[in-house]
Amino acid sequence: MEKRKHYRTVFLSDIHLGDQDCKAEFLLDFLKHTRIDRLYLIGDIIDMWAMQRQFMWPDSHNRLLHKLISLSSEGTQVIYLPGNHDEPAQKYDGMALGDVEIHREYIHTLADGRKLLVLHGDQFDQEVCFGPWHAWLGDKAYRMLMFINRWYNRYRVWRGRDYWSLAGYIKQRISGAGEAIVRYRQTGCAHVRRRGLDGIVCGHIHHPEITELDGVLYCNDGDWVENCSALTEDMQGNLSLVFWARESAVSALRPRADIAVSGSKQKAA
């Protein structure tokens, strides 16, 4: 039997079950090859916004949801922190669904003693966004970008080529997107600095990253729409990003036209 990678903690967010761009097969494969002591599901796990626009729930999404829920019976502590796309679950803050704890935010202590605030990140929208009009326009532009990305990669698959994230490539070259990421990072770090914590773990903006800002550790675990990324902690408290579409050896996933992974690997500082 193949040995599974053992992690003290795994942070996942922005899976977007119910959205056609969700990469459920890759995440199922990641979970198959890992053993996790504690799992944080940091929001936008089920995309209720997408399902209101167009309901879809393929078998892979059903299997993934069942797997995430069943992990708690397999020895993994599961903590769910709802985001904006699964906002109705926020009202259950402090409660539990079976063995799955639900919190709006949580303080995680690393193996080396550092304390990190864990939350989805939509809490910072008012400080980061320029206003409701810009937020609406940004959502429309992102959906169009993912539409183009989806059809572009269907063409690549037809030509027998691997997936390449056109969406990621374009986003890296849009100055407004870069400015929003910087403001989001600064806002999150300022928030935990005021609370006397060592760092923050969040998602929300689909930009995986580990960096330090003025002595505060900033970690974004990315997403399973574009990047197929997870933030992991080993037994010594070291944090790293895993980009599963690059590490997976499952060739059966490669020909799928609806599977995405970031076009360029983010570097951890």
mmCIF file of C-alpha atoms in Angstrom:
data_model
loop_
_atom_site.group_PDB
_atom_site.id
_atom_site.type_symbol
_atom_site.label_atom_id
_atom_site.label_comp_id
_atom_site.label_asym_id
_atom_site.label_seq_id
_atom_site.Cartn_x
_atom_site.Cartn_y
_atom_site.Cartn_z
ATOM 1 C CA MET A 1 0.000 0.000 0.000
ATOM 2 C CA GLU A 2 1.294 3.452 -0.896
ATOM 3 C CA LYS A 3 2.404 5.463 2.135
ATOM 4 C CA ARG A 4 0.292 8.547 2.786
ATOM 5 C CA LYS A 5 1.827 11.896 3.679
ATOM 6 C CA HIS A 6 1.086 12.722 7.307
ATOM 7 C CA TYR A 7 0.288 16.329 8.235
ATOM 8 C CA ARG A 8 -0.373 17.822 11.643
ATOM 9 C CA THR A 9 -2.717 20.351 10.021
ATOM 10 C CA VAL A 10 -4.163 21.058 6.581
ATOM 11 C CA PHE A 11 -5.946 24.273 5.630
ATOM 12 C CA LEU A 12 -8.338 24.200 2.647
ATOM 13 C CA SER A 13 -10.637 26.882 1.326
ATOM 14 C CA ASP A 14 -12.568 28.014 -1.724
ATOM 15 C CA ILE A 15 -13.455 24.536 -2.955
ATOM 16 C CA HIS A 16 -16.692 25.887 -4.479
ATOM 17 C CA LEU A 17 -18.671 22.655 -4.650
ATOM 18 C CA GLY A 18 -21.619 23.247 -6.947
ATOM 19 C CA ASP A 19 -19.625 25.434 -9.325
ATOM 20 C CA GLN A 20 -18.547 24.056 -12.701
ATOM 21 C CA ASP A 21 -14.959 25.198 -12.134
ATOM 22 C CA CYS A 22 -14.535 23.208 -8.891
ATOM 23 C CA LYS A 23 -11.662 20.706 -9.179
ATOM 24 C CA ALA A 24 -13.243 18.022 -6.983
ATOM 25 C CA GLU A 25 -11.306 15.133 -8.545
ATOM 26 C CA PHE A 26 -7.955 16.682 -7.667
ATOM 27 C CA LEU A 27 -8.983 17.324 -4.072
ATOM 28 C CA LEU A 28 -10.311 13.787 -3.706
ATOM 29 C CA ASP A 29 -6.940 12.552 -4.936
ATOM 30 C CA PHE A 30 -5.096 14.812 -2.465
ATOM 31 C CA LEU A 31 -7.150 13.495 0.444
ATOM 32 C CA LYS A 32 -6.554 9.930 -0.705
ATOM 33 C CA HIS A 33 -2.793 10.450 -0.416
ATOM 34 C CA THR A 34 -2.750 12.261 2.938
ATOM 35 C CA ARG A 35 -3.331 11.592 6.618
ATOM 36 C CA ILE A 36 -4.459 14.664 8.533
ATOM 37 C CA ASP A 37 -4.676 15.239 12.289
ATOM 38 C CA ARG A 38 -6.631 18.508 12.006
ATOM 39 C CA LEU A 39 -8.392 19.900 8.956
ATOM 40 C CA TYR A 40 -9.619 23.468 8.606
ATOM 41 C CA LEU A 41 -12.256 24.113 5.929
ATOM 42 C CA ILE A 42 -11.909 27.877 5.596
ATOM 43 C CA GLY A 43 -15.024 28.941 3.751
ATOM 44 C CA ASP A 44 -16.640 28.789 0.329
ATOM 45 C CA ILE A 45 -16.742 25.012 0.579
ATOM 46 C CA ILE A 46 -20.195 24.864 -1.047
ATOM 47 C CA ASP A 47 -20.846 27.662 -3.542
ATOM 48 C CA MET A 48 -24.446 28.596 -2.910
ATOM 49 C CA TRP A 49 -24.115 31.640 -5.165
ATOM 50 C CA ALA A 50 -23.199 29.451 -8.126
ATOM 51 C CA MET A 51 -26.018 27.015 -7.451
ATOM 52 C CA GLN A 52 -28.534 29.867 -7.390
ATOM 53 C CA ARG A 53 -27.359 30.891 -10.861
ATOM 54 C CA GLN A 54 -27.306 27.338 -12.240
ATOM 55 C CA PHE A 55 -27.735 24.211 -10.157
ATOM 56 C CA MET A 56 -25.188 21.486 -10.779
ATOM 57 C CA TRP A 57 -24.006 18.714 -8.476
ATOM 58 C CA PRO A 58 -21.976 16.020 -10.276
ATOM 59 C CA ASP A 59 -21.002 12.759 -8.641
ATOM 60 C CA SER A 60 -17.468 13.969 -7.899
ATOM 61 C CA HIS A 61 -18.866 16.844 -5.825
ATOM 62 C CA ASN A 62 -21.081 14.445 -3.896
ATOM 63 C CA ARG A 63 -18.166 12.096 -3.220
ATOM 64 C CA LEU A 64 -15.960 14.968 -2.086
ATOM 65 C CA LEU A 65 -18.550 16.371 0.317
ATOM 66 C CA HIS A 66 -19.083 12.894 1.783
ATOM 67 C CA LYS A 67 -15.313 12.469 2.172
ATOM 68 C CA LEU A 68 -14.878 15.798 3.944
ATOM 69 C CA ILE A 69 -17.680 14.994 6.389
ATOM 70 C CA SER A 70 -16.495 11.415 7.000
ATOM 71 C CA LEU A 71 -12.927 12.472 7.860
ATOM 72 C CA SER A 72 -14.068 13.291 11.389
ATOM 73 C CA SER A 73 -14.951 9.611 11.918
ATOM 74 C CA GLU A 74 -11.525 8.593 10.591
ATOM 75 C CA GLY A 75 -9.564 10.365 13.339
ATOM 76 C CA THR A 76 -9.317 13.853 11.812
ATOM 77 C CA GLN A 77 -10.563 16.861 13.756
ATOM 78 C CA VAL A 78 -12.548 18.931 11.253
ATOM 79 C CA ILE A 79 -13.235 22.630 11.822
ATOM 80 C CA TYR A 80 -15.430 24.497 9.349
ATOM 81 C CA LEU A 81 -15.297 28.291 9.046
ATOM 82 C CA PRO A 82 -18.001 29.466 6.591
ATOM 83 C CA GLY A 83 -17.245 32.209 4.090
ATOM 84 C CA ASN A 84 -19.371 34.475 1.922
ATOM 85 C CA HIS A 85 -20.416 31.862 -0.668
ATOM 86 C CA ASP A 86 -21.652 29.563 2.111
ATOM 87 C CA GLU A 87 -22.855 32.415 4.311
ATOM 88 C CA PRO A 88 -26.024 30.685 5.669
ATOM 89 C CA ALA A 89 -23.764 28.382 7.717
ATOM 90 C CA GLN A 90 -22.334 31.383 9.588
ATOM 91 C CA LYS A 91 -25.380 31.456 11.886
ATOM 92 C CA TYR A 92 -24.230 28.137 13.378
ATOM 93 C CA ASP A 93 -21.063 29.713 14.790
ATOM 94 C CA GLY A 94 -20.008 27.829 17.926
ATOM 95 C CA MET A 95 -22.137 24.794 17.131
ATOM 96 C CA ALA A 96 -21.343 21.404 15.596
ATOM 97 C CA LEU A 97 -22.672 19.359 12.713
ATOM 98 C CA GLY A 98 -22.045 15.865 13.978
ATOM 99 C CA ASP A 99 -18.325 15.870 14.778
ATOM 100 C CA VAL A 100 -17.595 18.899 12.579
ATOM 101 C CA GLU A 101 -17.114 22.110 14.568
ATOM 102 C CA ILE A 102 -18.404 25.359 13.047
ATOM 103 C CA HIS A 103 -16.762 28.687 13.811
ATOM 104 C CA ARG A 104 -16.621 32.088 12.167
ATOM 105 C CA GLU A 105 -12.974 32.374 13.216
ATOM 106 C CA TYR A 106 -10.546 30.246 15.195
ATOM 107 C CA ILE A 107 -7.103 30.599 16.786
ATOM 108 C CA HIS A 108 -4.764 27.792 15.749
ATOM 109 C CA THR A 109 -1.595 27.059 17.702
ATOM 110 C CA LEU A 110 1.263 25.707 15.615
ATOM 111 C CA ALA A 111 3.497 22.941 16.947
ATOM 112 C CA ASP A 112 6.172 25.555 17.717
ATOM 113 C CA GLY A 113 3.758 27.671 19.771
ATOM 114 C CA ARG A 114 2.918 30.442 17.310
ATOM 115 C CA LYS A 115 -0.721 31.489 17.294
ATOM 116 C CA LEU A 116 -2.540 32.113 14.012
ATOM 117 C CA LEU A 117 -5.956 33.549 13.393
ATOM 118 C CA VAL A 118 -7.910 31.351 10.969
ATOM 119 C CA LEU A 119 -10.835 32.838 9.034
ATOM 120 C CA HIS A 120 -12.160 32.963 5.487
ATOM 121 C CA GLY A 121 -11.324 36.603 4.865
ATOM 122 C CA ASP A 122 -14.585 38.094 3.627
ATOM 123 C CA GLN A 123 -14.553 39.972 6.937
ATOM 124 C CA PHE A 124 -12.113 42.403 5.318
ATOM 125 C CA ASP A 125 -14.169 43.167 2.217
ATOM 126 C CA GLN A 126 -15.305 46.601 3.356
ATOM 127 C CA GLU A 127 -11.717 47.682 3.976
ATOM 128 C CA VAL A 128 -10.293 46.164 0.791
ATOM 129 C CA CYS A 129 -12.982 46.835 -1.819
ATOM 130 C CA PHE A 130 -13.542 50.217 -3.416
ATOM 131 C CA GLY A 131 -17.321 49.935 -3.043
ATOM 132 C CA PRO A 132 -20.377 47.879 -4.072
ATOM 133 C CA TRP A 133 -20.058 48.831 -7.756
ATOM 134 C CA HIS A 134 -16.427 47.692 -7.915
ATOM 135 C CA ALA A 135 -17.278 44.471 -6.062
ATOM 136 C CA TRP A 136 -20.119 43.722 -8.514
ATOM 137 C CA LEU A 137 -17.938 44.545 -11.506
ATOM 138 C CA GLY A 138 -15.106 42.415 -10.115
ATOM 139 C CA ASP A 139 -17.413 39.409 -9.714
ATOM 140 C CA LYS A 140 -18.712 39.763 -13.283
ATOM 141 C CA ALA A 141 -15.178 40.139 -14.659
ATOM 142 C CA TYR A 142 -13.960 37.077 -12.742
ATOM 143 C CA ARG A 143 -16.815 34.918 -14.014
ATOM 144 C CA MET A 144 -16.040 36.006 -17.576
ATOM 145 C CA LEU A 145 -12.351 35.257 -17.018
ATOM 146 C CA MET A 146 -13.143 31.747 -15.790
ATOM 147 C CA PHE A 147 -15.450 31.198 -18.770
ATOM 148 C CA ILE A 148 -12.628 32.105 -21.159
ATOM 149 C CA ASN A 149 -10.203 29.969 -19.169
ATOM 150 C CA ARG A 150 -12.532 26.968 -19.333
ATOM 151 C CA TRP A 151 -12.964 27.075 -23.105
ATOM 152 C CA TYR A 152 -9.308 27.838 -23.719
ATOM 153 C CA ASN A 153 -8.308 24.692 -21.838
ATOM 154 C CA ARG A 154 -10.881 22.565 -23.643
ATOM 155 C CA TYR A 155 -9.071 23.596 -26.801
ATOM 156 C CA ARG A 156 -5.709 22.677 -25.222
ATOM 157 C CA VAL A 157 -7.037 19.256 -24.220
ATOM 158 C CA TRP A 158 -8.352 18.740 -27.759
ATOM 159 C CA ARG A 159 -4.824 19.476 -28.974
ATOM 160 C CA GLY A 160 -3.417 16.936 -26.493
ATOM 161 C CA ARG A 161 -1.777 19.512 -24.256
ATOM 162 C CA ASP A 162 -1.780 19.847 -20.448
ATOM 163 C CA TYR A 163 -3.813 22.378 -18.542
ATOM 164 C CA TRP A 164 -2.461 25.922 -18.308
ATOM 165 C CA SER A 165 -4.195 28.648 -16.322
ATOM 166 C CA LEU A 166 -4.932 31.493 -18.680
ATOM 167 C CA ALA A 167 -6.959 33.039 -15.853
ATOM 168 C CA GLY A 168 -3.940 33.087 -13.540
ATOM 169 C CA TYR A 169 -1.738 34.527 -16.266
ATOM 170 C CA ILE A 170 -4.148 37.390 -16.956
ATOM 171 C CA LYS A 171 -4.773 38.150 -13.267
ATOM 172 C CA GLN A 172 -1.053 38.535 -12.611
ATOM 173 C CA ARG A 173 -0.942 41.261 -15.245
ATOM 174 C CA ILE A 174 -3.943 43.301 -14.118
ATOM 175 C CA SER A 175 -2.715 46.120 -11.887
ATOM 176 C CA GLY A 176 -6.043 46.469 -10.088
ATOM 177 C CA ALA A 177 -5.989 42.787 -9.071
ATOM 178 C CA GLY A 178 -2.460 43.131 -7.708
ATOM 179 C CA GLU A 179 -3.424 46.216 -5.715
ATOM 180 C CA ALA A 180 -6.415 44.414 -4.191
ATOM 181 C CA ILE A 181 -4.199 41.485 -3.125
ATOM 182 C CA VAL A 182 -1.740 43.884 -1.451
ATOM 183 C CA ARG A 183 -4.524 45.698 0.391
ATOM 184 C CA TYR A 184 -6.077 42.403 1.487
ATOM 185 C CA ARG A 185 -2.738 41.171 2.846
ATOM 186 C CA GLN A 186 -2.070 44.436 4.666
ATOM 187 C CA THR A 187 -5.558 44.506 6.168
ATOM 188 C CA GLY A 188 -5.336 40.934 7.454
ATOM 189 C CA CYS A 189 -1.904 41.450 8.979
ATOM 190 C CA ALA A 190 -2.944 44.712 10.648
ATOM 191 C CA HIS A 191 -5.984 42.940 12.116
ATOM 192 C CA VAL A 192 -3.963 40.161 13.795
ATOM 193 C CA ARG A 193 -1.240 42.599 14.883
ATOM 194 C CA ARG A 194 -3.853 44.541 16.874
ATOM 195 C CA ARG A 195 -4.923 41.296 18.506
ATOM 196 C CA GLY A 196 -1.381 40.364 19.489
ATOM 197 C CA LEU A 197 -1.245 37.194 17.372
ATOM 198 C CA ASP A 198 1.637 35.860 15.315
ATOM 199 C CA GLY A 199 -0.116 35.502 11.984
ATOM 200 C CA ILE A 200 -3.167 34.791 9.912
ATOM 201 C CA VAL A 201 -4.443 31.962 7.686
ATOM 202 C CA CYS A 202 -7.162 32.862 5.208
ATOM 203 C CA GLY A 203 -8.511 32.226 1.723
ATOM 204 C CA HIS A 204 -11.178 34.191 -0.164
ATOM 205 C CA ILE A 205 -9.037 35.824 -2.897
ATOM 206 C CA HIS A 206 -7.748 32.640 -4.627
ATOM 207 C CA HIS A 207 -4.110 33.707 -4.300
ATOM 208 C CA PRO A 208 -1.957 31.124 -2.449
ATOM 209 C CA GLU A 209 0.901 32.723 -0.592
ATOM 210 C CA ILE A 210 3.138 32.498 2.473
ATOM 211 C CA THR A 211 4.941 35.679 3.408
ATOM 212 C CA GLU A 212 5.778 37.933 6.337
ATOM 213 C CA LEU A 213 4.722 41.552 6.681
ATOM 214 C CA ASP A 214 6.272 43.646 9.448
ATOM 215 C CA GLY A 215 6.762 40.611 11.675
ATOM 216 C CA VAL A 216 3.321 39.109 11.015
ATOM 217 C CA LEU A 217 3.007 35.797 9.168
ATOM 218 C CA TYR A 218 0.501 35.909 6.314
ATOM 219 C CA CYS A 219 -0.741 32.637 4.812
ATOM 220 C CA ASN A 220 -3.346 32.232 2.099
ATOM 221 C CA ASP A 221 -4.184 28.629 1.257
ATOM 222 C CA GLY A 222 -5.448 29.440 -2.267
ATOM 223 C CA ASP A 223 -8.326 27.522 -3.812
ATOM 224 C CA TRP A 224 -9.526 24.473 -5.738
ATOM 225 C CA VAL A 225 -10.846 26.407 -8.716
ATOM 226 C CA GLU A 226 -7.638 27.781 -10.214
ATOM 227 C CA ASN A 227 -4.669 26.633 -8.117
ATOM 228 C CA CYS A 228 -5.557 23.285 -6.471
ATOM 229 C CA SER A 229 -3.556 24.387 -3.439
ATOM 230 C CA ALA A 230 -3.493 23.568 0.260
ATOM 231 C CA LEU A 231 -1.585 25.023 3.191
ATOM 232 C CA THR A 232 0.016 22.325 5.337
ATOM 233 C CA GLU A 233 1.725 22.152 8.731
ATOM 234 C CA ASP A 234 4.221 19.416 9.581
ATOM 235 C CA MET A 235 4.893 17.994 13.048
ATOM 236 C CA GLN A 236 7.478 20.696 13.816
ATOM 237 C CA GLY A 237 5.178 23.597 12.959
ATOM 238 C CA ASN A 238 6.631 24.353 9.524
ATOM 239 C CA LEU A 239 4.121 25.660 6.985
ATOM 240 C CA SER A 240 4.206 25.037 3.250
ATOM 241 C CA LEU A 241 1.969 25.250 0.217
ATOM 242 C CA VAL A 242 1.086 22.139 -1.766
ATOM 243 C CA PHE A 243 0.011 22.526 -5.402
ATOM 244 C CA TRP A 244 -1.615 19.159 -5.964
ATOM 245 C CA ALA A 245 -2.176 19.312 -9.715
ATOM 246 C CA ARG A 246 1.605 19.425 -10.082
ATOM 247 C CA GLU A 247 2.320 16.693 -7.535
ATOM 248 C CA SER A 248 -0.455 14.286 -8.465
ATOM 249 C CA ALA A 249 0.622 11.309 -10.503
ATOM 250 C CA VAL A 250 -2.902 10.360 -11.487
ATOM 251 C CA SER A 251 -2.762 10.559 -15.246
ATOM 252 C CA ALA A 252 -6.501 9.905 -15.516
ATOM 253 C CA LEU A 253 -7.077 13.442 -14.264
ATOM 254 C CA ARG A 254 -4.953 15.087 -16.932
ATOM 255 C CA PRO A 255 -7.254 14.797 -19.975
ATOM 256 C CA ARG A 256 -10.207 16.368 -18.170
ATOM 257 C CA ALA A 257 -11.071 19.688 -19.784
ATOM 258 C CA ASP A 258 -12.596 21.113 -16.608
ATOM 259 C CA ILE A 259 -9.533 20.657 -14.373
ATOM 260 C CA ALA A 260 -7.534 23.744 -13.515
ATOM 261 C CA VAL A 261 -4.260 24.531 -11.801
ATOM 262 C CA SER A 262 -2.381 27.772 -11.425
ATOM 263 C CA GLY A 263 -0.205 28.637 -14.395
ATOM 264 C CA SER A 264 2.831 29.592 -12.327
ATOM 265 C CA LYS A 265 3.755 28.257 -8.926
ATOM 266 C CA GLN A 266 3.631 30.788 -6.099
ATOM 267 C CA LYS A 267 6.809 31.035 -4.082
ATOM 268 C CA ALA A 268 6.681 30.837 -0.337
ATOM 269 C CA ALA A 269 8.743 33.486 1.406
#
